[in-house]
Each structure stands twice: as structure tokens, then as C-alpha cells.
XYZ file of C-alpha atoms in Angstrom:
723
model
C -16.224 -42.277 1.141
C -18.699 -39.739 2.408
C -18.783 -36.018 2.890
C -21.305 -33.885 4.663
C -21.176 -30.794 6.780
C -21.249 -32.781 10.005
C -18.977 -35.738 9.309
C -16.659 -34.347 6.648
C -14.460 -36.659 4.565
C -13.077 -39.984 5.592
C -11.389 -42.931 3.965
C -12.980 -46.373 4.450
C -12.533 -47.921 7.865
C -11.203 -51.129 6.334
C -7.946 -49.458 5.333
C -4.723 -51.334 6.053
C -2.670 -48.378 7.228
C -0.913 -49.185 10.510
C -1.394 -46.737 13.403
C 1.048 -43.841 13.487
C 3.544 -44.244 16.289
C 6.915 -42.541 16.485
C 9.210 -41.102 19.082
C 7.285 -37.810 18.741
C 3.741 -38.736 17.835
C 1.786 -39.732 20.886
C -1.873 -39.461 21.697
C -1.324 -37.955 25.090
C -0.345 -34.561 26.420
C 2.921 -33.179 25.026
C 4.426 -31.207 27.938
C 7.571 -30.119 26.071
C 5.438 -28.517 23.323
C 3.259 -26.839 25.934
C 6.474 -25.498 27.459
C 7.704 -24.330 24.047
C 4.411 -22.520 23.504
C 4.871 -20.743 26.844
C 8.485 -19.946 25.971
C 7.455 -18.421 22.616
C 4.780 -16.222 24.194
C 7.184 -15.159 26.936
C 9.654 -14.071 24.242
C 6.927 -12.004 22.602
C 6.030 -10.303 25.882
C 9.628 -9.612 26.943
C 10.627 -8.195 23.575
C 7.528 -6.003 23.408
C 7.825 -4.641 26.931
C 11.549 -4.411 27.635
C 13.189 -4.348 24.208
C 10.566 -2.539 22.158
C 11.041 -4.914 19.231
C 9.459 -7.955 17.641
C 10.944 -11.292 18.683
C 9.787 -13.798 16.085
C 7.987 -15.657 18.864
C 4.623 -15.159 17.164
C 5.900 -17.108 14.158
C 6.738 -20.012 16.469
C 3.348 -19.760 18.164
C 1.602 -20.061 14.782
C 3.929 -22.855 13.712
C 3.126 -24.890 16.853
C -0.613 -24.468 16.229
C -0.232 -25.982 12.763
C 1.951 -28.808 14.089
C -0.578 -29.956 16.688
C -3.576 -29.465 14.404
C -1.908 -31.537 11.689
C -1.085 -34.499 13.928
C -4.755 -34.791 14.827
C -6.033 -34.648 11.245
C -3.342 -36.993 9.899
C -4.295 -39.543 12.546
C -7.950 -39.354 11.488
C -7.128 -39.734 7.795
C -4.815 -42.665 8.459
C -7.362 -44.482 10.633
C -10.335 -43.793 8.370
C -12.134 -41.643 10.906
C -14.433 -38.801 9.804
C -12.786 -35.383 9.782
C -15.916 -33.680 11.177
C -15.047 -30.242 9.839
C -18.009 -28.460 11.379
C -17.285 -30.045 14.739
C -13.686 -28.896 14.524
C -14.524 -25.321 13.514
C -17.125 -24.823 16.223
C -14.900 -26.516 18.802
C -11.955 -24.207 18.010
C -13.892 -20.969 18.129
C -15.678 -21.851 21.355
C -12.186 -21.928 22.870
C -10.853 -18.804 21.203
C -13.798 -16.407 21.358
C -14.630 -16.117 25.081
C -11.286 -14.752 26.266
C -10.803 -12.717 23.090
C -14.257 -11.138 23.443
C -13.655 -10.126 27.050
C -10.280 -8.600 26.176
C -11.774 -6.760 23.186
C -14.482 -5.186 25.354
C -12.077 -4.254 28.156
C -9.548 -2.840 25.690
C -12.219 -0.806 23.931
C -13.366 0.630 27.256
C -9.766 1.363 28.246
C -9.138 3.079 24.915
C -12.033 5.469 25.449
C -10.873 6.196 28.989
C -7.175 6.703 28.254
C -6.656 7.554 24.602
C -7.370 10.800 22.794
C -10.826 11.260 21.221
C -8.967 11.763 17.942
C -8.532 7.999 17.651
C -11.697 6.671 19.277
C -13.394 5.653 16.046
C -10.197 4.027 14.779
C -10.003 1.943 17.945
C -13.672 0.983 17.551
C -12.900 -0.236 14.035
C -9.962 -2.206 15.449
C -12.276 -3.834 17.977
C -14.763 -4.796 15.288
C -12.263 -6.362 12.884
C -10.504 -8.112 15.771
C -13.760 -9.699 16.900
C -14.354 -11.076 13.405
C -10.738 -12.196 12.838
C -9.980 -9.573 10.170
C -7.511 -7.298 11.941
C -4.533 -8.360 9.829
C -6.253 -7.248 6.622
C -7.386 -4.024 8.264
C -3.785 -3.254 9.183
C -2.470 -4.276 5.775
C -4.993 -2.183 3.877
C -4.320 0.857 6.022
C -0.535 0.433 5.744
C -0.113 0.523 9.503
C 3.454 0.609 10.763
C 3.604 -1.975 13.546
C 7.083 -0.812 14.468
C 6.562 2.907 15.092
C 8.878 4.182 17.803
C 6.057 5.712 19.831
C 4.311 2.842 21.602
C 1.648 5.218 22.856
C 0.647 5.855 19.250
C 0.027 2.198 18.489
C -3.326 0.514 18.625
C -3.960 -1.631 21.717
C -5.625 -4.066 19.290
C -2.585 -4.358 17.045
C -1.583 -7.797 18.310
C -4.858 -9.253 17.072
C -3.296 -9.417 13.607
C -1.721 -12.794 14.408
C -4.861 -14.135 16.072
C -6.817 -13.113 12.974
C -4.436 -15.021 10.726
C -4.608 -17.986 13.078
C -8.415 -17.930 12.959
C -8.366 -17.828 9.159
C -5.944 -20.765 9.068
C -8.162 -22.745 11.429
C -10.891 -22.372 8.800
C -8.670 -23.169 5.812
C -6.466 -26.007 7.090
C -9.268 -28.556 7.661
C -10.373 -27.966 4.065
C -6.836 -28.766 2.874
C -6.877 -31.942 4.938
C -10.225 -32.783 3.342
C -8.512 -32.444 -0.048
C -5.764 -34.724 1.252
C -8.384 -37.287 2.242
C -9.898 -37.062 -1.248
C -6.506 -37.811 -2.789
C -6.098 -40.802 -0.492
C -9.462 -42.179 -1.597
C -9.663 -41.205 -5.269
C -6.027 -41.395 -6.386
C -5.062 -44.200 -4.010
C -2.143 -42.252 -2.549
C -0.949 -43.065 0.935
C -1.846 -40.414 3.542
C 1.703 -39.124 4.073
C 2.586 -38.593 0.363
C -0.845 -37.041 -0.232
C -0.379 -34.581 2.623
C 3.181 -33.775 1.533
C 1.865 -32.995 -1.962
C -0.927 -30.702 -0.760
C 0.981 -28.827 1.910
C 4.228 -28.846 -0.065
C 2.449 -26.934 -2.826
C 1.068 -24.500 -0.247
C 4.557 -24.018 1.184
C 6.211 -23.380 -2.193
C 3.553 -20.972 -3.456
C 3.259 -19.029 -0.200
C 7.003 -18.872 0.455
C 7.773 -17.559 -3.039
C 4.990 -14.992 -2.761
C 6.140 -14.022 0.734
C 9.703 -13.335 -0.400
C 8.458 -11.244 -3.323
C 5.877 -9.228 -1.390
C 8.193 -8.645 1.571
C 10.777 -7.201 -0.803
C 8.298 -4.974 -2.631
C 5.535 -4.193 -0.118
C 7.043 -4.941 3.293
C 4.432 -3.171 5.437
C 1.567 -4.918 3.662
C 3.314 -8.292 3.548
C 3.746 -8.420 7.319
C -0.019 -8.691 7.819
C -0.931 -10.610 4.656
C -2.353 -14.068 5.386
C -0.973 -15.367 2.090
C 2.596 -14.576 3.147
C 2.113 -16.546 6.377
C 0.645 -19.744 4.949
C 4.092 -21.238 4.465
C 4.839 -20.924 8.193
C 1.797 -23.056 8.958
C 2.720 -25.395 6.111
C 6.141 -25.988 7.698
C 4.392 -26.961 10.932
C 2.215 -29.399 9.023
C 5.109 -30.863 7.021
C 7.117 -31.310 10.215
C 4.183 -33.098 11.831
C 3.951 -35.377 8.789
C 7.655 -36.108 8.743
C 7.802 -36.995 12.426
C 5.304 -39.757 11.767
C 7.977 -41.592 9.788
C 11.240 -40.537 11.405
C 13.250 -42.748 13.711
C 14.451 -41.123 16.927
C 17.923 -39.628 16.776
C 20.502 -40.377 19.447
C 19.663 -38.650 22.725
C 22.915 -36.685 22.651
C 22.105 -35.294 19.216
C 18.615 -34.339 20.337
C 20.000 -32.558 23.404
C 22.259 -30.465 21.154
C 19.391 -29.801 18.734
C 17.187 -28.597 21.582
C 19.762 -26.120 22.830
C 20.614 -24.831 19.344
C 16.913 -24.283 18.692
C 16.385 -22.476 21.978
C 19.387 -20.175 21.520
C 18.229 -19.433 17.980
C 14.789 -18.436 19.212
C 16.160 -16.179 21.948
C 18.513 -14.332 19.591
C 16.156 -14.018 16.621
C 14.693 -10.633 17.515
C 18.086 -9.248 18.526
C 19.936 -10.407 15.402
C 17.377 -10.083 12.604
C 15.545 -6.979 11.307
C 12.214 -8.672 11.979
C 10.265 -5.466 11.403
C 11.636 -5.090 7.860
C 12.379 -8.598 6.632
C 9.499 -10.746 7.911
C 7.775 -12.838 6.751
C 10.280 -13.289 3.895
C 13.000 -15.909 3.825
C 14.525 -14.620 7.083
C 11.388 -15.823 8.869
C 12.812 -19.307 8.349
C 15.048 -18.522 11.346
C 12.458 -18.811 14.143
C 10.542 -21.512 12.289
C 13.539 -23.795 11.780
C 14.954 -23.211 15.252
C 11.513 -23.902 16.705
C 11.406 -27.086 14.632
C 14.721 -28.184 16.163
C 13.232 -27.891 19.646
C 10.192 -29.932 18.630
C 12.288 -32.610 16.906
C 14.501 -32.856 19.988
C 11.361 -33.920 21.803
C 11.270 -35.281 25.328
C 14.689 -36.696 26.269
C 14.633 -36.352 30.080
C 18.402 -35.878 29.844
C 19.679 -33.851 32.778
C 21.344 -31.306 30.456
C 18.511 -31.115 27.914
C 16.379 -28.029 27.328
C 13.237 -30.134 27.644
C 13.954 -30.397 31.368
C 13.252 -26.662 31.481
C 10.343 -26.824 29.037
C 8.496 -29.405 31.137
C 9.151 -27.586 34.401
C 6.087 -26.635 36.382
C 6.471 -22.836 35.959
C 6.601 -23.084 32.156
C 3.776 -25.609 32.009
C 1.616 -23.363 34.173
C 2.526 -20.445 31.942
C 1.643 -22.577 28.928
C -1.836 -23.069 30.343
C -2.413 -19.310 30.258
C -0.246 -18.513 27.211
C -3.213 -17.569 25.015
C -4.648 -15.276 27.678
C -1.208 -13.776 28.328
C -0.766 -12.943 24.664
C -4.214 -11.348 24.640
C -3.703 -9.042 27.622
C -0.033 -8.015 27.574
C -0.170 -5.700 24.568
C -3.220 -3.571 25.499
C -1.838 -3.229 29.029
C 1.472 -1.952 27.636
C -0.097 0.447 25.133
C -2.739 1.864 27.465
C -0.282 2.289 30.329
C 2.221 4.059 28.047
C -0.513 6.371 26.788
C -1.780 7.088 30.305
C 1.639 8.133 31.624
C 2.657 9.828 28.367
C 5.818 7.759 27.862
C 6.750 6.115 24.547
C 8.813 3.467 26.367
C 8.497 2.036 29.845
C 11.387 1.609 32.261
C 12.712 -1.792 33.300
C 10.874 -1.557 36.620
C 7.624 -0.486 34.972
C 8.044 -3.284 32.460
C 8.556 -5.815 35.239
C 5.359 -4.700 36.939
C 3.482 -4.785 33.622
C 4.654 -8.322 32.866
C 3.700 -9.511 36.357
C 0.316 -7.799 36.090
C -0.246 -9.323 32.650
C 0.481 -12.807 33.982
C -1.901 -12.218 36.889
C -4.665 -10.937 34.634
C -4.091 -13.833 32.230
C -4.550 -16.277 35.114
C -7.814 -14.583 36.098
C -9.008 -14.671 32.487
C -8.152 -18.346 32.171
C -9.609 -19.315 35.545
C -12.867 -17.378 35.435
C -13.603 -17.019 31.712
C -11.874 -19.637 29.570
C -12.313 -22.720 31.756
C -15.925 -22.198 32.913
C -17.218 -21.211 29.485
C -15.275 -23.981 27.776
C -16.815 -26.513 30.129
C -20.277 -25.064 29.613
C -20.026 -25.162 25.826
C -18.737 -28.742 25.853
C -21.185 -30.242 28.296
C -24.496 -28.395 28.467
C -26.380 -29.609 25.391
C -24.818 -33.106 25.294
C -25.696 -33.571 28.968
C -29.220 -32.327 28.308
C -29.606 -34.701 25.343
C -28.322 -37.593 27.432
C -30.637 -36.794 30.327
C -33.583 -36.728 27.920
C -32.430 -40.189 26.789
C -31.847 -39.253 23.157
C -29.967 -41.749 21.047
C -26.261 -41.339 20.363
C -26.493 -39.486 16.986
C -28.639 -36.831 18.615
C -26.190 -36.597 21.493
C -23.341 -36.241 18.998
C -25.133 -33.495 17.101
C -25.859 -31.778 20.399
C -22.117 -31.241 20.859
C -21.615 -29.194 17.715
C -25.048 -27.586 18.039
C -24.063 -26.444 21.503
C -20.820 -25.012 20.162
C -22.636 -23.144 17.392
C -25.129 -21.750 19.875
C -22.277 -20.774 22.164
C -20.387 -18.887 19.423
C -23.596 -17.205 18.272
C -24.417 -16.159 21.832
C -20.996 -14.575 22.330
C -21.247 -12.657 19.067
C -24.804 -11.598 19.891
C -23.621 -10.181 23.208
C -20.368 -8.569 22.091
C -20.930 -7.477 18.484
C -23.752 -4.957 19.190
C -21.593 -3.250 21.810
C -18.625 -3.000 19.463
C -20.670 -1.925 16.434
C -22.698 0.537 18.474
C -19.556 2.091 19.917
C -18.114 2.489 16.443
C -21.310 4.122 15.161
C -21.362 6.616 18.030
C -17.671 7.462 17.574
C -18.071 8.006 13.830
C -21.174 10.114 14.395
C -19.159 12.283 16.754
C -16.327 12.583 14.205
C -18.678 13.685 11.438
C -20.296 16.252 13.706
C -16.934 17.770 14.668
C -15.898 18.242 11.028
C -19.325 19.407 9.862
C -19.430 22.039 12.594
C -15.910 23.186 11.692
C -16.747 23.468 7.979
C -19.887 25.454 8.736
C -17.859 27.764 10.982
C -15.178 28.606 8.377
C -17.850 29.145 5.721
C -20.355 31.167 7.743
C -18.212 32.820 10.406
C -15.061 33.955 8.620
C -14.516 36.712 11.172
C -14.050 34.205 13.993
C -12.524 31.371 11.963
C -10.707 32.920 9.004
C -7.941 30.329 8.775
C -5.541 31.461 6.030
C -7.719 34.517 5.440
C -6.438 35.893 8.750
C -3.368 37.115 6.827
C -5.425 39.800 5.126
C -4.098 43.211 6.270
C -7.538 44.427 7.334
C -8.416 41.274 9.259
C -8.551 41.561 13.045
C -8.580 38.132 14.647
C -11.278 37.370 17.203
C -10.185 35.227 20.140
C -11.875 31.815 20.020
C -11.208 28.137 20.666
C -9.432 26.637 17.634
C -11.237 24.200 15.338
C -11.548 21.339 14.603
C -10.705 20.141 18.107
C -10.246 16.458 18.974
C -11.138 15.364 15.458
C -10.064 11.942 14.280
C -7.148 11.929 11.890
C -9.217 10.296 9.143
C -11.912 12.965 9.362
C -9.330 15.688 8.681
C -8.671 14.247 5.223
C -10.643 14.803 2.039
C -12.281 11.464 1.097
C -10.835 9.708 -1.923
C -13.110 9.862 -4.959
C -14.897 6.627 -5.722
C -15.251 7.033 -9.481
C -16.109 9.227 -12.431
C -19.365 9.317 -14.333
C -20.497 10.257 -17.792
C -17.776 11.267 -20.231
C -15.093 10.643 -17.624
C -15.942 7.096 -16.581
C -12.300 6.077 -16.546
C -11.107 2.510 -16.076
C -7.842 2.592 -14.140
C -8.689 -0.030 -11.521
C -5.404 -1.828 -12.031
C -3.573 1.327 -10.931
C -5.989 2.181 -8.118
C -6.442 5.657 -9.550
C -8.965 7.712 -7.648
C -11.075 9.489 -10.245
C -13.623 12.136 -9.394
C -15.752 14.473 -11.500
C -17.661 17.445 -10.151
C -20.174 19.044 -12.490
C -20.663 22.734 -11.717
C -21.835 23.907 -15.149
C -22.824 22.712 -18.621
C -20.705 20.201 -20.525
C -19.194 22.911 -22.726
C -18.000 24.922 -19.711
C -14.273 25.080 -18.882
C -12.820 21.945 -17.307
C -10.223 22.030 -14.532
C -8.175 18.937 -13.676
C -6.382 18.230 -10.398
C -3.655 15.604 -10.692
C -1.290 14.082 -8.139
C -0.951 12.419 -4.751
C -2.695 12.829 -1.405
C -1.347 16.385 -1.186
C -3.239 17.169 -4.398
C -6.265 15.412 -2.913
C -6.214 17.724 0.106
C -5.877 20.707 -2.206
C -9.134 19.757 -3.962
C -10.953 21.173 -0.925
C -9.624 24.614 -1.894
C -9.753 24.098 -5.656
C -13.391 23.027 -5.772
C -14.257 26.536 -4.620
C -12.159 27.980 -7.457
C -13.903 25.739 -10.000
C -17.261 26.891 -8.719
C -16.289 30.571 -8.850
C -14.985 30.149 -12.404
C -18.057 28.223 -13.560
C -15.910 25.214 -14.436
C -16.325 21.484 -14.013
C -13.560 19.631 -12.150
C -11.832 16.319 -12.883
C -9.615 14.728 -10.203
C -6.986 12.130 -11.154
C -5.243 11.060 -7.972
C -3.149 8.195 -6.640
C -1.877 8.052 -3.083
C 1.888 8.364 -2.817
C 2.312 9.465 -6.435
C 3.098 13.117 -7.166
C 2.524 14.301 -10.726
C 4.652 14.030 -12.706
C 6.744 11.104 -11.444
C 9.472 9.902 -13.832
C 12.132 8.474 -11.522
C 12.653 4.715 -12.035
C 15.601 4.821 -9.634
C 13.165 5.747 -6.841
C 10.854 2.769 -7.334
C 12.795 0.281 -5.207
C 9.824 0.315 -2.868
C 7.061 -1.437 -4.786
C 4.591 1.178 -3.577
C 6.231 3.760 -5.873
C 6.315 1.473 -8.903
C 2.723 2.479 -9.594
C 3.705 6.103 -10.010
C 5.375 5.936 -13.425
C 2.391 4.279 -15.162
C 0.113 6.622 -13.208
C 1.932 9.611 -14.700
C 1.737 8.127 -18.197
C -1.970 7.297 -17.925
C -2.870 10.599 -16.302
C -1.024 12.537 -19.016
C -2.790 10.548 -21.731
C -6.159 11.204 -20.085
C -5.413 14.924 -19.774
C -4.446 15.186 -23.436
C -7.675 13.381 -24.349
C -9.984 15.336 -22.040
C -8.265 18.662 -22.875
C -9.059 20.559 -19.661
C -8.692 24.320 -19.640
C -6.340 24.149 -16.657
C -4.404 21.455 -14.807
C -3.542 22.006 -11.133
C -0.578 20.111 -9.669
C 1.564 20.178 -6.530
C 4.773 21.172 -8.295
C 7.362 20.346 -5.631
C 7.836 17.713 -2.954
C 9.020 19.092 0.347
C 10.941 17.255 3.051
C 11.459 17.791 6.762
C 14.430 20.031 5.887
C 14.652 22.952 3.467
C 17.364 21.356 1.345
C 15.227 18.255 0.843
C 12.628 19.959 -1.375
C 12.722 18.563 -4.913
C 11.039 18.697 -8.308
C 10.618 15.726 -10.568
C 13.078 15.606 -13.491
C 10.124 15.164 -15.825
C 8.409 18.427 -14.844
C 9.932 20.383 -17.741
C 8.808 17.840 -20.332
C 5.348 17.578 -18.768
C 4.855 21.344 -18.916
C 5.960 21.324 -22.552
C 3.490 18.577 -23.498
C 0.543 20.167 -21.736
C 1.165 23.735 -22.870
C 1.772 22.515 -26.439
C -1.769 21.139 -26.249
C -3.072 24.571 -25.204
C -3.605 23.524 -21.590
C -2.751 25.937 -18.799
C -0.853 24.501 -15.821
C -0.891 25.945 -12.324
C 1.732 24.550 -10.000
C 1.302 25.013 -6.257
C 4.400 24.705 -4.116
C 4.142 21.936 -1.544
C 3.389 22.706 2.101
C 6.012 22.097 4.837
C 6.590 18.643 6.277
C 7.507 17.888 9.866
C 9.143 14.993 11.673
C 6.161 14.388 13.972
C 2.374 14.594 13.993
C 1.564 18.295 14.183
C -2.117 17.873 14.966
C -1.319 15.719 17.991
C 1.326 18.252 18.987
C -1.303 20.983 18.852
C -3.722 18.911 20.929
C -1.130 18.268 23.651
C 0.967 21.450 23.671
C 0.519 23.972 26.456
C 1.996 26.605 24.163
C 1.137 26.257 20.468
C 4.433 27.906 19.513
C 6.232 24.837 20.852
C 5.070 23.037 17.707
C 6.345 25.694 15.285
C 9.603 25.740 13.299
C 11.390 28.625 11.543
C 10.717 29.083 7.827
C 14.400 28.697 6.918
C 14.252 25.152 8.301
C 11.515 24.288 5.792
C 11.997 26.427 2.709
C 14.873 27.581 0.527
C 14.613 28.796 -3.060
C 11.629 27.453 -4.980
C 13.104 24.722 -7.231
C 10.075 24.722 -9.549
C 9.988 28.473 -10.188
C 12.673 28.542 -12.961
C 10.996 25.689 -14.822
C 7.580 27.346 -14.753
C 9.170 30.648 -15.789
C 10.257 29.017 -19.077
C 6.624 28.371 -19.959
C 4.983 31.432 -18.413
C 4.126 32.912 -21.814
C 2.472 29.613 -22.755
C 0.195 29.390 -19.716
C 2.254 27.740 -16.949
C 2.213 29.529 -13.590
C 3.834 28.691 -10.250
C 2.151 29.753 -6.990
C 4.318 29.865 -3.871
C 2.297 29.833 -0.629
C 5.223 29.671 1.780
C 4.329 33.110 3.152
C 0.837 31.773 3.882
C 2.005 28.547 5.513
C 4.812 30.302 7.396
C 3.881 33.950 8.054
C 6.290 36.118 10.016
C 9.064 33.595 9.423
C 7.405 30.850 11.473
C 5.777 27.611 10.244
C 3.090 26.947 12.817
C 0.155 24.572 13.198
C -2.566 27.132 13.898
C -3.753 30.019 11.780
C -6.858 32.126 12.131
C -8.254 29.839 14.850
C -8.059 26.858 12.473
C -5.672 23.935 12.904
C -3.528 23.590 9.803
C -2.174 20.024 9.862
C -3.887 16.640 9.953
C -0.615 14.806 10.578
C 3.056 15.488 9.882
C 2.587 16.728 6.312
C -1.063 16.987 5.196
C -3.078 20.174 5.624
C -6.517 19.659 7.152
C -9.568 19.800 4.933
C -10.939 22.616 7.108
C -7.827 24.771 6.647
C -7.688 23.994 2.914
C -11.206 25.400 2.582
C -9.857 28.784 3.701
C -7.197 28.853 0.937
C -9.631 29.144 -1.991
C -9.603 32.923 -2.381
C -5.840 33.220 -1.864
C -4.999 30.675 -4.578
C -7.584 32.144 -6.961
C -6.309 35.699 -6.568
C -2.646 34.715 -6.935
C -3.366 32.651 -10.042
C -5.176 35.581 -11.649
C -2.331 37.908 -10.714
C 0.154 35.540 -12.368
C -1.736 35.782 -15.673
C -4.030 32.782 -15.515
C -7.198 32.887 -17.618
C -9.938 30.735 -16.029
C -11.755 30.528 -19.380
C -8.552 29.501 -21.124
C -7.867 29.052 -24.783
C -9.017 25.443 -25.056
C -12.632 24.401 -24.790
C -13.555 21.002 -23.417
């Protein structure tokens, strides 16, 4: 047996394994599978455009890819042929990259023409990770909601998540078949049992992990490659099994084909795909798709394969990849251009027809010519120069490598350059806004506009057309010196700002992303007080959090140990003052809550001589307030009355119990909602980055207000406890 980068692994040619032949496995074109591929993509398109849901068709599309890939590799292993891993990888990506690259460039251009500048850099990032088959991890890590009701708010690159997973599988699966070939040679196992062992283990491990992660981290699980491996493994196991199965009676196969087809059509309508996939419910489209494949080609007049092998579906199958590529950006960009979250039936019909037409153009003038060029140019050149066969063989994969490299060399600089320019613009917008609120408080007072002697100057509000990400305070990357904490397992964001000597007062800011945003205001207070500042933050976790009944979502399970570890760190570091966001607001006034553990937390901290300043949470809204402000003709259209957001302060009585021990509650509702109205603009500064986070620029204008109110409440910045 031999292995090298060019030939891969193979079993000896003198093996005695008979050729694989079954009622399904043939070496020729499989029209019914081509038709099923077209049918699956058509389901995806129809559900996206007309229904506004996910169909499960993508799962079938991935499953079919694994099925066909596996038949080819199993045949090579059985017949002792080299696997030629490098040849396979370069061959696959020369077919995938051309059309994908063209669509990425066109979609990026369309995004900059149609979409708001607030999301340009985000779309450039999407283009980059899509080009390098990493979009699924980008979406997972950013907790993107693929199923948001507003289609216009979705990324036109969102559908590249499945193509990214597919690309990753195309790299991994040949390696697993190489392991299978090793087992055949070294352990003397027959090819089929060896493959069942390898891919059966993959199925079991991935399926168990998928069920667990879908239950606990559904949004992340949807895009996680590890939770999708089992779907590919089923395709491989089915391919293996069909090599040994005897054909069922035609009548049974006709029934199987129809049951499978009906199951595929109804999947998206019956199942909560957006919440339950890819857990065990994802078996639905996979198993029903398997029934259609097992039914095979019957040629029975009542069989579904008569439809699958019809000319329209076969023609659609030829452009199915291109159709999947183009339909989603066309839908998203059109919806954004006309300002409609959902398209009408007529608009959807036109979009589907246009997508099919564009897919045909892409296939005819991009895929086919470039595929032919990559396959034939270097081999033909080597043959014409009368090189021997090995050189001609190497010319094939060398040509593919050169082809892939050429595409990336042409496309990547454009994508990366666009991203760099967009991010440079974002940084400039925020930097200019920060300079304005710091150096021109008369024009851009923000919250300071509420001062009785302040007369507001008319000016264009800032920051205008900023990206959402740039409106947030960056998460701290780590602490240094005495506060080099090790909480990596909890993803705690730790930051330490040194404003004075080590024996100066120490302020600590603890909590979730709302506390993170507040650090923009509090860092000014620390500087004024001559104190150093320690930030202990974890996204999604208010401090304190002591509610095990609210940890059904795995995301919140981190919050209880975060509270315990943060409290322990506070009691060790002994800061002079701890700042927290003391309540958690909701979109309605009655939804504002305090954690049941707040009383006990205040007792522990004040017993240790630590002052605690609680800041009441800012209002939350049902929609993105920054985008509302960008689009509204009248800014008051985005506002809501204060009684809709605030009732009595639920934290005030608890803080009152410990007021004589150094616990003080600051209520800023009159700042957030002056004159009985909770708006999005104050003192020529936009207040909200999204539906519930204040912008970093607005937070910078709150420093003096918080400082003065804390002093008025009795707070001593020097405190009674030295660091």
C-alpha cells in the first residue's frame, strides 16, 4: 500500500473483491438523483421566497452530495485504485469556486448599492468568509438569527453557510475514506464493514452532539459543522448499504418514492426547522430523501421517478448549484431596495423566474467554460509537448491548483480591500463622533442637553450611518499585572485600566453587555476620581444572576458560575466601589425585574466594606432604534411614552436597606426619557445602537450625570477600603 499527496491510499490491485453492482450502483449518470437534487433546491427557493421559512431541502442537498461522493470512493477502495486525494480536492474546488466567486463579487457590489452604509463592513466580512468557506462559523460565532422576520435585515450572503459546510466536508470526507482504506489493508477488513465502522462512528458521535447542542445552543448548533456531520454520514452509509442490497419489488419502490417526496414537501410546513434543526428532527428530510434514492429508477408510469427524470427537472438539476447561489441575494437585495420585509406572490414569482434565468447564464457562461478550461488546458499542453503520461497526469491536478489560485488571486484582493475600506470608514465615523462630544459639547451635548442652562444648537445628529458593531464598546481582551485572571472556560471579558498608582482606589464594573456599554461613561468617572478600573463582564449575564430556573437556554447556564466567580474575585480584589446594572428592563414597563440574589449580593459586598452603585437599566424596544432613526422622516415616530417602559424602580427598596452601608441606586429614567418620552435622539447624539444598547458615543455624555448623582446619594469615591 502506498500513500502520497498525489496518489493517496490504495489497497493492492490483486485484491479479490468483486466489482460493486446493485440495482442502484451504476457507473453512469443517475438522472433520478439529478432530479432529486433539483427538487431539493426548488424546495429551498420556494420556501424562502413564498413561505418565508426553511424547508429542510438544504439537508437533502448535503445528503445527496455525500451519497454520490461515497459511491465513487467506495468503488476505488474496492477495486484497489488510488484515492488521489489532492486530485479530488482540486477537482472539486475548480467546480465550486468560479460560480461562487462571481456571485460573491456581484452580491458585494449589490450590497453597497442597495443596503445601508451601517452594514457595509459586515457584508464585506460575509463576502470574505464565504469565499474561504467559513461563513457557517462566522454566523455561529456571531449568534446570527437566520430566521429573523425581516428579510431585508438578513445578509445576502447568509446562504453560504451550507456551502461552507459542504466545502469543509469535501476536505474531510476523503481523509475518512483514506482511513477506511488503511483499515482494509492493515486490519484485513472488507471495504464495506470498514466503511460502516468509520462512518458509523462519525454518525453516532455527531448525532449525539447535534441533539445536545441543538437543545442547549440552538442558534449556534444550526451553523456548527460538527452538528451536520451525521447528515453526511447518513448519505455515506446509505451509499454503502445500497452496494449490498437486493432490489425491492417495483410496487414497493413506487410507494417508497411517493412517501419520500411527500415527506420532503411537508417538512418545512410541519416541523419547526428554525428551532429544532439539526437535532433529531432533521432525520425527517434525510430519511424521506433516502426513501426517494432507494426507490431508484423504476420507470413505472405512476412512480415519482418519472417526474424526477423529466426534462424540466433534469435541466433544473444542471443549474441547481447556480440557482442556490443566486436566489437568496436576489431576494434579500430586492426586499431591501423596495423596503418590504416580505415579497408578494407575484413578486416572488418574478424573483424565482429571474433567479432561474440568472442561474442559467451563470452556468452557461461561467461554470461550463471555466470548468472546461481547468480540465483541459495544462493536460492538452503537456500532451502537445509530447510529455509522458505521468507528467500529463500531474498536469491535470497542477492545472486545477493553478486555476483555484488564480481565482483567489483575482477575487480575494477585491473582497479584502473592500472590507478594509469599509472598516476604515466605520472607524472614522466613530472617531469623529467621539471627538465632537468631547470637544464640542455645545453642539453635541448628548445627555448633557438636559442641563437647565443648556441651549441646544441645531446640527446634524451623530454618529450617522455608523455600523452597528462600531456603536458598541469593544470587549476587553484580558487583564494584566495583579488582575491577570484566568476565566477562559467562562469566556469572561476582563479589563484593567490603570489611571493612578497601585494603592489608589479601585472601581469594578461587573455584568453583561449593558454594563460593558456603561464602561464608556464610568471610565471618565474613574479618571476624575483618580481610581483604577477593573471590568468583569460576560455577554448575556447580568450581575448578580442566581436563577437556575432561567437557564433552560444553555447560553444562560454560564451566568450562575459567572456570578460566583465574579463575586469571589471582587472579595479578593477588594475594590472601593462596584458598579452594576441593577435591574433588567423589558419592552414593557411591567417586565422590569431584579435578580432574587441582589439582596444577598449587596449584603456580601457591603459586609466586606465595598460600596455598590446600582444603575437602573435603560429602556428596551421591540425593534432596532438606530435603524429607525436612520430611516424615519420624523424622529418622534421612533419614540415611546415613559409609562410604556418604566414603572416603580424594583431595585430601589433593596438598595435602601443598605444605604447606610454604602449601597446606592441611581435611576436615570428621567435622562433616558425626558418630558415623558423615551426617544432615540438627545442633544444631537443618537442614543441607541440597536433595540436595547446605548451607543458608546451617547454613553460618553453620561459621565458627569452619573458622577454627580452618585455623590449626591452619599457615595465616597475614596471609600473606606483600600486596594
